[in-house]
CSV table of N, CA and C and ligand atoms in Angstrom, one decimal:
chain,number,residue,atom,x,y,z
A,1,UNK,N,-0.1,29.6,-6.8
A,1,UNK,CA,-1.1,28.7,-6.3
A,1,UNK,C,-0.7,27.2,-6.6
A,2,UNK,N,-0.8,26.3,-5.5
A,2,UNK,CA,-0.3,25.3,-5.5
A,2,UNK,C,-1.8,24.1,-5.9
A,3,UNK,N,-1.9,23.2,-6.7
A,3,UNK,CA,-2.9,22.1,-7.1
A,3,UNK,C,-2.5,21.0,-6.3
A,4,UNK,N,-3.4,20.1,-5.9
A,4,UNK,CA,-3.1,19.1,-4.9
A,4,UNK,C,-3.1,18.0,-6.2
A,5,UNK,N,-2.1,16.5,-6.2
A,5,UNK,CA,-1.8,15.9,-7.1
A,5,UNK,C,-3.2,15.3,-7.8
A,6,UNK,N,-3.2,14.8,-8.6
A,6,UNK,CA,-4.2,13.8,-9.3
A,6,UNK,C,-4.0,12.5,-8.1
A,7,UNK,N,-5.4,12.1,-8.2
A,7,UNK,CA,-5.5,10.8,-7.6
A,7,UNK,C,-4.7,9.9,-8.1
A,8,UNK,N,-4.6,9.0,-7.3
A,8,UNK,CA,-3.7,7.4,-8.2
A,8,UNK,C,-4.6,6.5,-7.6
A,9,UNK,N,-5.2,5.4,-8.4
A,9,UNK,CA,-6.2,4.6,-8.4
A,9,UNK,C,-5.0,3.6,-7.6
A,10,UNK,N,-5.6,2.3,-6.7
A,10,UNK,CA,-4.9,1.3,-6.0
A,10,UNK,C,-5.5,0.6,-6.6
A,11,UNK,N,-5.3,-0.8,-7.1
A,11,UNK,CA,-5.9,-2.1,-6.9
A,11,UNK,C,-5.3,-3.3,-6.2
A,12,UNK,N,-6.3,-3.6,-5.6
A,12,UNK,CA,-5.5,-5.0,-4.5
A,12,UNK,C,-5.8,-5.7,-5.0
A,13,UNK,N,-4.9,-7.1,-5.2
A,13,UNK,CA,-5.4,-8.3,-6.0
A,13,UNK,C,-5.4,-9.2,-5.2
A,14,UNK,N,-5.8,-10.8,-5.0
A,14,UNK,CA,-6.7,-11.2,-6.4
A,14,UNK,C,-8.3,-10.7,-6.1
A,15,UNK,N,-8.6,-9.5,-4.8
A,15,UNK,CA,-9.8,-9.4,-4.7
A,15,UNK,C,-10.1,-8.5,-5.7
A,16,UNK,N,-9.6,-7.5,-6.4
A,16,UNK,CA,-10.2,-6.4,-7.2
A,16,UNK,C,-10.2,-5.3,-6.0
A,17,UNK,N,-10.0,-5.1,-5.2
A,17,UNK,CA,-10.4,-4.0,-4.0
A,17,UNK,C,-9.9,-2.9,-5.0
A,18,UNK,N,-10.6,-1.5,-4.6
A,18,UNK,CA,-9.6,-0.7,-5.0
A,18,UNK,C,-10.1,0.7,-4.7
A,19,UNK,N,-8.9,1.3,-4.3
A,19,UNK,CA,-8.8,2.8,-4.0
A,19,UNK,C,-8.4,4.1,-3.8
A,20,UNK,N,-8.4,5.3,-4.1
A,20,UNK,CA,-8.0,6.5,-4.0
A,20,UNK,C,-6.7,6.6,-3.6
A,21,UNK,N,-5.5,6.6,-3.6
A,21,UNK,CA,-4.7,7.4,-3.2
A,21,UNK,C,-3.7,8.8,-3.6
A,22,UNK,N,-2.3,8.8,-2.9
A,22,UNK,CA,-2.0,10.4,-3.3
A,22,UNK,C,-0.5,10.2,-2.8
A,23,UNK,N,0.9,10.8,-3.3
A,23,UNK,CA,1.7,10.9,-3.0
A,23,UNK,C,1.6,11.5,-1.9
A,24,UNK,N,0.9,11.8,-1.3
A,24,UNK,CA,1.0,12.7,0.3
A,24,UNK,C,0.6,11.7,1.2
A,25,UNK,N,-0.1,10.6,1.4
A,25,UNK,CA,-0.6,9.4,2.1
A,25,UNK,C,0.0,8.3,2.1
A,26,UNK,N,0.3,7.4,3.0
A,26,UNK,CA,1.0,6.1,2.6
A,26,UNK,C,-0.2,5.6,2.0
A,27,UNK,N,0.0,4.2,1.1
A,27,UNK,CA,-0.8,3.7,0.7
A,27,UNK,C,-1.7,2.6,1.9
A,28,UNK,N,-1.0,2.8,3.1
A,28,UNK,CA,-1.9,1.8,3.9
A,28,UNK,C,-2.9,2.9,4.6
A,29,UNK,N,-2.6,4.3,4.8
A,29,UNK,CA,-3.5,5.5,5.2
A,29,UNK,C,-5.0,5.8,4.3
A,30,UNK,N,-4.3,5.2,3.0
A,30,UNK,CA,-5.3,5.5,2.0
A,30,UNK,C,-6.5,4.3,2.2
A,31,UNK,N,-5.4,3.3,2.3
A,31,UNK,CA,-6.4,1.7,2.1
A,31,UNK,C,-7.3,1.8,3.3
A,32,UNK,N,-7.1,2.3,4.9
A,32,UNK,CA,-7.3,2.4,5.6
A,32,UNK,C,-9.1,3.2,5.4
A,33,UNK,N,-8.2,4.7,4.7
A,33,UNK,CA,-9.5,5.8,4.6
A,33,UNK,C,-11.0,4.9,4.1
A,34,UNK,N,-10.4,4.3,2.6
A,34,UNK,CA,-11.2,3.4,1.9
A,34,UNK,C,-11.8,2.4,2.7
A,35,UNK,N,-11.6,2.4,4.2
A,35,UNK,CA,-11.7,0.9,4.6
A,35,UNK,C,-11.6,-0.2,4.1
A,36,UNK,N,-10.5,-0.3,3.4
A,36,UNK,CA,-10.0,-1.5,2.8
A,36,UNK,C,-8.7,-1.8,3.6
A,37,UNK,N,-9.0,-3.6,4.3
A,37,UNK,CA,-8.1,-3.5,5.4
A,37,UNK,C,-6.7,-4.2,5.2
A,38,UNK,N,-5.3,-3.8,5.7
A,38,UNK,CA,-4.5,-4.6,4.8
A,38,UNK,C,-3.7,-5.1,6.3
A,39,UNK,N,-2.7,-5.9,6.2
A,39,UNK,CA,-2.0,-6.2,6.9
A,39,UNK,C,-1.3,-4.9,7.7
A,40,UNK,N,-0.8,-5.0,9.4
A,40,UNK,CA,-0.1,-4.3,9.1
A,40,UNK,C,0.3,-4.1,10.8
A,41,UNK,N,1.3,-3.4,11.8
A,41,UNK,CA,1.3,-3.3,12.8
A,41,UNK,C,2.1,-2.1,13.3
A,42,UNK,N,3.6,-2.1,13.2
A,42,UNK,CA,4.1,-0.8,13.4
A,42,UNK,C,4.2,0.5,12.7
A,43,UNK,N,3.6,0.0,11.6
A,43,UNK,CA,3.0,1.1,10.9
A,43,UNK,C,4.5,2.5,10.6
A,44,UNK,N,5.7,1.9,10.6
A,44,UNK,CA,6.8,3.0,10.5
A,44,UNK,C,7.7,2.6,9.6
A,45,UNK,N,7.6,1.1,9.1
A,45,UNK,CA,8.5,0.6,8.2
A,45,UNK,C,9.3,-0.3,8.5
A,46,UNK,N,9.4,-1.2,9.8
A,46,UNK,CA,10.4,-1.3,10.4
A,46,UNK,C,10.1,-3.0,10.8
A,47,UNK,N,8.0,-3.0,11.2
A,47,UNK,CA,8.6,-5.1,11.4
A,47,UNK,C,8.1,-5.9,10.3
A,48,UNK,N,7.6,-4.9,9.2
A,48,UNK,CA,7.8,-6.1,7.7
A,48,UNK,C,6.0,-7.1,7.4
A,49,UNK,N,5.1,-6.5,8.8
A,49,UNK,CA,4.0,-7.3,8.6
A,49,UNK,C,3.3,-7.3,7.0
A,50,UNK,N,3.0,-5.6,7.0
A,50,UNK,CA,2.7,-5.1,6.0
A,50,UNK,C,3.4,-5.7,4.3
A,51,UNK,N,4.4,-6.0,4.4
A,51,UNK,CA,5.0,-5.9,3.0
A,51,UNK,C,4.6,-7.4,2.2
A,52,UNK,N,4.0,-6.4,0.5
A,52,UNK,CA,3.4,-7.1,-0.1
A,52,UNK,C,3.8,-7.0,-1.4
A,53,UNK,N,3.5,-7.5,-2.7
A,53,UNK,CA,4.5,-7.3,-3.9
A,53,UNK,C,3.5,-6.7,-4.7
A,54,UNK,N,4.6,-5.5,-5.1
A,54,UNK,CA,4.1,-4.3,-6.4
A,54,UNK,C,3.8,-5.1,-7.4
A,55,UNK,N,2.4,-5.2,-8.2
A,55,UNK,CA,2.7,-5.6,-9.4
A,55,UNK,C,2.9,-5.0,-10.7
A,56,UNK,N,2.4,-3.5,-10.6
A,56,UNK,CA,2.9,-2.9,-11.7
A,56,UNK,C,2.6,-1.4,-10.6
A,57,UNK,N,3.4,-0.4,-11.1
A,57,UNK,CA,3.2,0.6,-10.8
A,57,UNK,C,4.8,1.2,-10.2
A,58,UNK,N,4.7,2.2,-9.6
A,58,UNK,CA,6.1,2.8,-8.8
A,58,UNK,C,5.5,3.6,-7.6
A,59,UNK,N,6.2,3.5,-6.9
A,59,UNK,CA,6.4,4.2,-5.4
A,59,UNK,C,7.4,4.5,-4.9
A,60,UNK,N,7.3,5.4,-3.9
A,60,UNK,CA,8.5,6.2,-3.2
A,60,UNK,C,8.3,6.2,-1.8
A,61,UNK,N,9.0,6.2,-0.9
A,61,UNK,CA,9.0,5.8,0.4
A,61,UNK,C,9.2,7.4,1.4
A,62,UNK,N,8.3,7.4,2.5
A,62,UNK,CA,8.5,8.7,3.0
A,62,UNK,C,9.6,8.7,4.6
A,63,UNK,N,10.2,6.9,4.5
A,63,UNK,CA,11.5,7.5,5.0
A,63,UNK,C,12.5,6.9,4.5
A,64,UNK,N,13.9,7.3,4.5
A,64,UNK,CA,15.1,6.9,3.7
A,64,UNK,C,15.1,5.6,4.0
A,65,UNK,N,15.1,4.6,4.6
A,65,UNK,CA,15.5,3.1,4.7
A,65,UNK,C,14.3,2.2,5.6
A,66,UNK,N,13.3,2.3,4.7
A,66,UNK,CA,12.4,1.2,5.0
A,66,UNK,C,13.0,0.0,4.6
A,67,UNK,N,12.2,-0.9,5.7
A,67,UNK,CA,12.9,-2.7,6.0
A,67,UNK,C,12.4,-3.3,5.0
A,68,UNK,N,13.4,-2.8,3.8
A,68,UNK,CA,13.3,-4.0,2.6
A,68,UNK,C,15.1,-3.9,2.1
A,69,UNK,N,15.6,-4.8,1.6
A,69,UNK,CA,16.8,-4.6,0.9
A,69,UNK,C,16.4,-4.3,-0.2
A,70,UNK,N,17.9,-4.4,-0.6
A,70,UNK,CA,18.0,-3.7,-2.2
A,70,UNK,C,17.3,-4.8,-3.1
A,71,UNK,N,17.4,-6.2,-3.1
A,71,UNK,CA,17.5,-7.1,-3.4
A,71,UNK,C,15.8,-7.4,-3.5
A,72,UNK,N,14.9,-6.8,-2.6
A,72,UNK,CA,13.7,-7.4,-2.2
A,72,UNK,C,12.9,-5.9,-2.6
A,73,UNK,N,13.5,-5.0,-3.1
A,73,UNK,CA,12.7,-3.9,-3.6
A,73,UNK,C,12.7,-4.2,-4.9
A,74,UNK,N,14.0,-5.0,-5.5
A,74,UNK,CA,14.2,-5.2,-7.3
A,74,UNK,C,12.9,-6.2,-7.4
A,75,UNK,N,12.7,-7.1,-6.7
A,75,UNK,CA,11.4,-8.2,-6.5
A,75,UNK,C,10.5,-7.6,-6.5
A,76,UNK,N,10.5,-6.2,-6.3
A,76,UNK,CA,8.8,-6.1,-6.5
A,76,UNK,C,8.0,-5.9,-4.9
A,77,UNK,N,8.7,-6.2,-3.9
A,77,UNK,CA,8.2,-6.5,-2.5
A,77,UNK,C,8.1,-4.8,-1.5
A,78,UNK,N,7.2,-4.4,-1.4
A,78,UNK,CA,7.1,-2.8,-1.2
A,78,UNK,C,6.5,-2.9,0.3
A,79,UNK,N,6.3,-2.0,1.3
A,79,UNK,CA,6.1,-2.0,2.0
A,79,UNK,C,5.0,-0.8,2.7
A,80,UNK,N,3.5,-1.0,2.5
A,80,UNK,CA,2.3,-0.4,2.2
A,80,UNK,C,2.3,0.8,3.3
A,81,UNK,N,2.9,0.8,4.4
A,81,UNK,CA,2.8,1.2,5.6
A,81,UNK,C,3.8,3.1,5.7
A,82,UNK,N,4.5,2.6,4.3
A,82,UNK,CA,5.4,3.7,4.2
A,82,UNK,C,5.8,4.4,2.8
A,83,UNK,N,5.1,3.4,2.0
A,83,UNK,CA,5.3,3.6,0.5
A,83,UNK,C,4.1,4.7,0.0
A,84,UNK,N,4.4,5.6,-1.1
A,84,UNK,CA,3.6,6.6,-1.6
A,84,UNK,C,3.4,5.9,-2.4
A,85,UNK,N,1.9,6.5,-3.5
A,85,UNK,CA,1.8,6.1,-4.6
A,85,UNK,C,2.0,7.2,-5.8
A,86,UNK,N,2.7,6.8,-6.3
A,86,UNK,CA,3.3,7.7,-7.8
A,86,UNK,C,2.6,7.6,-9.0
A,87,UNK,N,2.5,6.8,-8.9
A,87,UNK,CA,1.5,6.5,-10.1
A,87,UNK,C,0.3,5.8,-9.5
A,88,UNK,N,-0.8,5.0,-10.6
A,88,UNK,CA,-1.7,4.1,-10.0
A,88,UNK,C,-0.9,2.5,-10.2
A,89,UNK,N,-1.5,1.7,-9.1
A,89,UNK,CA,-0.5,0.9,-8.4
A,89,UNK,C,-1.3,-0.4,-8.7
A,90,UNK,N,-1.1,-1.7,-8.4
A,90,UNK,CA,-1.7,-2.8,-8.5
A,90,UNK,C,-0.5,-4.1,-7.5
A,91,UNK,N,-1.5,-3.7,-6.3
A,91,UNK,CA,-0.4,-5.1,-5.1
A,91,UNK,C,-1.3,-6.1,-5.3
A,92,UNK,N,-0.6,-7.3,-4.8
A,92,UNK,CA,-0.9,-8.3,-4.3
A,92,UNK,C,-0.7,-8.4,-2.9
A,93,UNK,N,-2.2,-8.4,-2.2
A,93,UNK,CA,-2.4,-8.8,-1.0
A,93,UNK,C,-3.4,-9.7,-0.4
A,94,UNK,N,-3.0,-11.2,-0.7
A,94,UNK,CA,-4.3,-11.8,-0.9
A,94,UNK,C,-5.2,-11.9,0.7
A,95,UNK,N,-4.1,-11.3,2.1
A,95,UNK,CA,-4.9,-10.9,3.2
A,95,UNK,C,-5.8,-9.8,3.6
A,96,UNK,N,-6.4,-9.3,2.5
A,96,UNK,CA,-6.7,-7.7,2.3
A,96,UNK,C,-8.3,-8.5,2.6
A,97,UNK,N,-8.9,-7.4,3.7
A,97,UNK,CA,-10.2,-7.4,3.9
A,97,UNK,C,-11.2,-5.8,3.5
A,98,UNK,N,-12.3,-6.1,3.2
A,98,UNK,CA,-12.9,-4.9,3.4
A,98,UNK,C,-13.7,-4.8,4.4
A,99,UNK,N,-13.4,-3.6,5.2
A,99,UNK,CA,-13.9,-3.4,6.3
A,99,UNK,C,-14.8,-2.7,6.6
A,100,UNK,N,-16.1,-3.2,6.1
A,100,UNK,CA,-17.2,-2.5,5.8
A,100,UNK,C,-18.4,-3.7,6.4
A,101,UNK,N,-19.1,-3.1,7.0
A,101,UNK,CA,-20.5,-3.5,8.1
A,101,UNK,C,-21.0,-4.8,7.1
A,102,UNK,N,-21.3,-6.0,7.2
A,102,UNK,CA,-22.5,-7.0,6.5
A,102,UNK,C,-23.4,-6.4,6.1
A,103,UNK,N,-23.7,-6.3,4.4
A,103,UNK,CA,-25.0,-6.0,4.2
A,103,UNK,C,-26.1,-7.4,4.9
A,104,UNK,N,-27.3,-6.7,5.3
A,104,UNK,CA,-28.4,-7.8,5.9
A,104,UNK,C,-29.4,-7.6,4.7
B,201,FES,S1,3.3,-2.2,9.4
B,201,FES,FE1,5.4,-2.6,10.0
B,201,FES,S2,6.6,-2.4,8.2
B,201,FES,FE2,4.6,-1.8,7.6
């Protein structure tokens, strides 16, 4: 019998947003579910809208060569659209909206 993983808490910074994710979801599917809205367009890894800097945490990518170099992954610079979460995570994305109705 197989257990589905432990959650991994997200935080977006500098708003505090934060949300549920899971090594099985990218983290922008998660942000999305949460309605928390992040940058983002081709959604495969490839034109870089999305990419925002890890501040503490690790992640894994669900395809071999997402559009970051070597150089800009040691920076910290991850790309939400294709990155898992492995642990609980903490980006900086100061364009993050929540996309949730006006309370009246
Ligand atoms: S949305 Fe294009 S690289 Fe993430």
């Amino acid at each position: 019998m197989t257990s589905s993983p432990a959650p991994r808490i997200v935080r977006i910074e500098p708003h505090g947003y934060s949300f549920e994710s899971s090594p099985s979801v990218s983290l922008l599917e998660a942000a999305t579910a949460a309605q928390v809205r992040l940058p983002r367009s081709c959604r495969n890894g490839s034109c870089r809208t999305c990419m925002c800097r890890l501040i503490s945490g690790t992640v894994s990518y669900r395809i071999e060569w997402p559009g970051l170099t070597k150089e800009e992954k040691n920076e910290g610079w991850v790309l939400p659209c294709v990155a898992l979460a492995e642990t609980d995570l903490v980006l900086l994305v100061p364009e993050a909206e929540i996309d949730r109705p006006q309370q009246k």
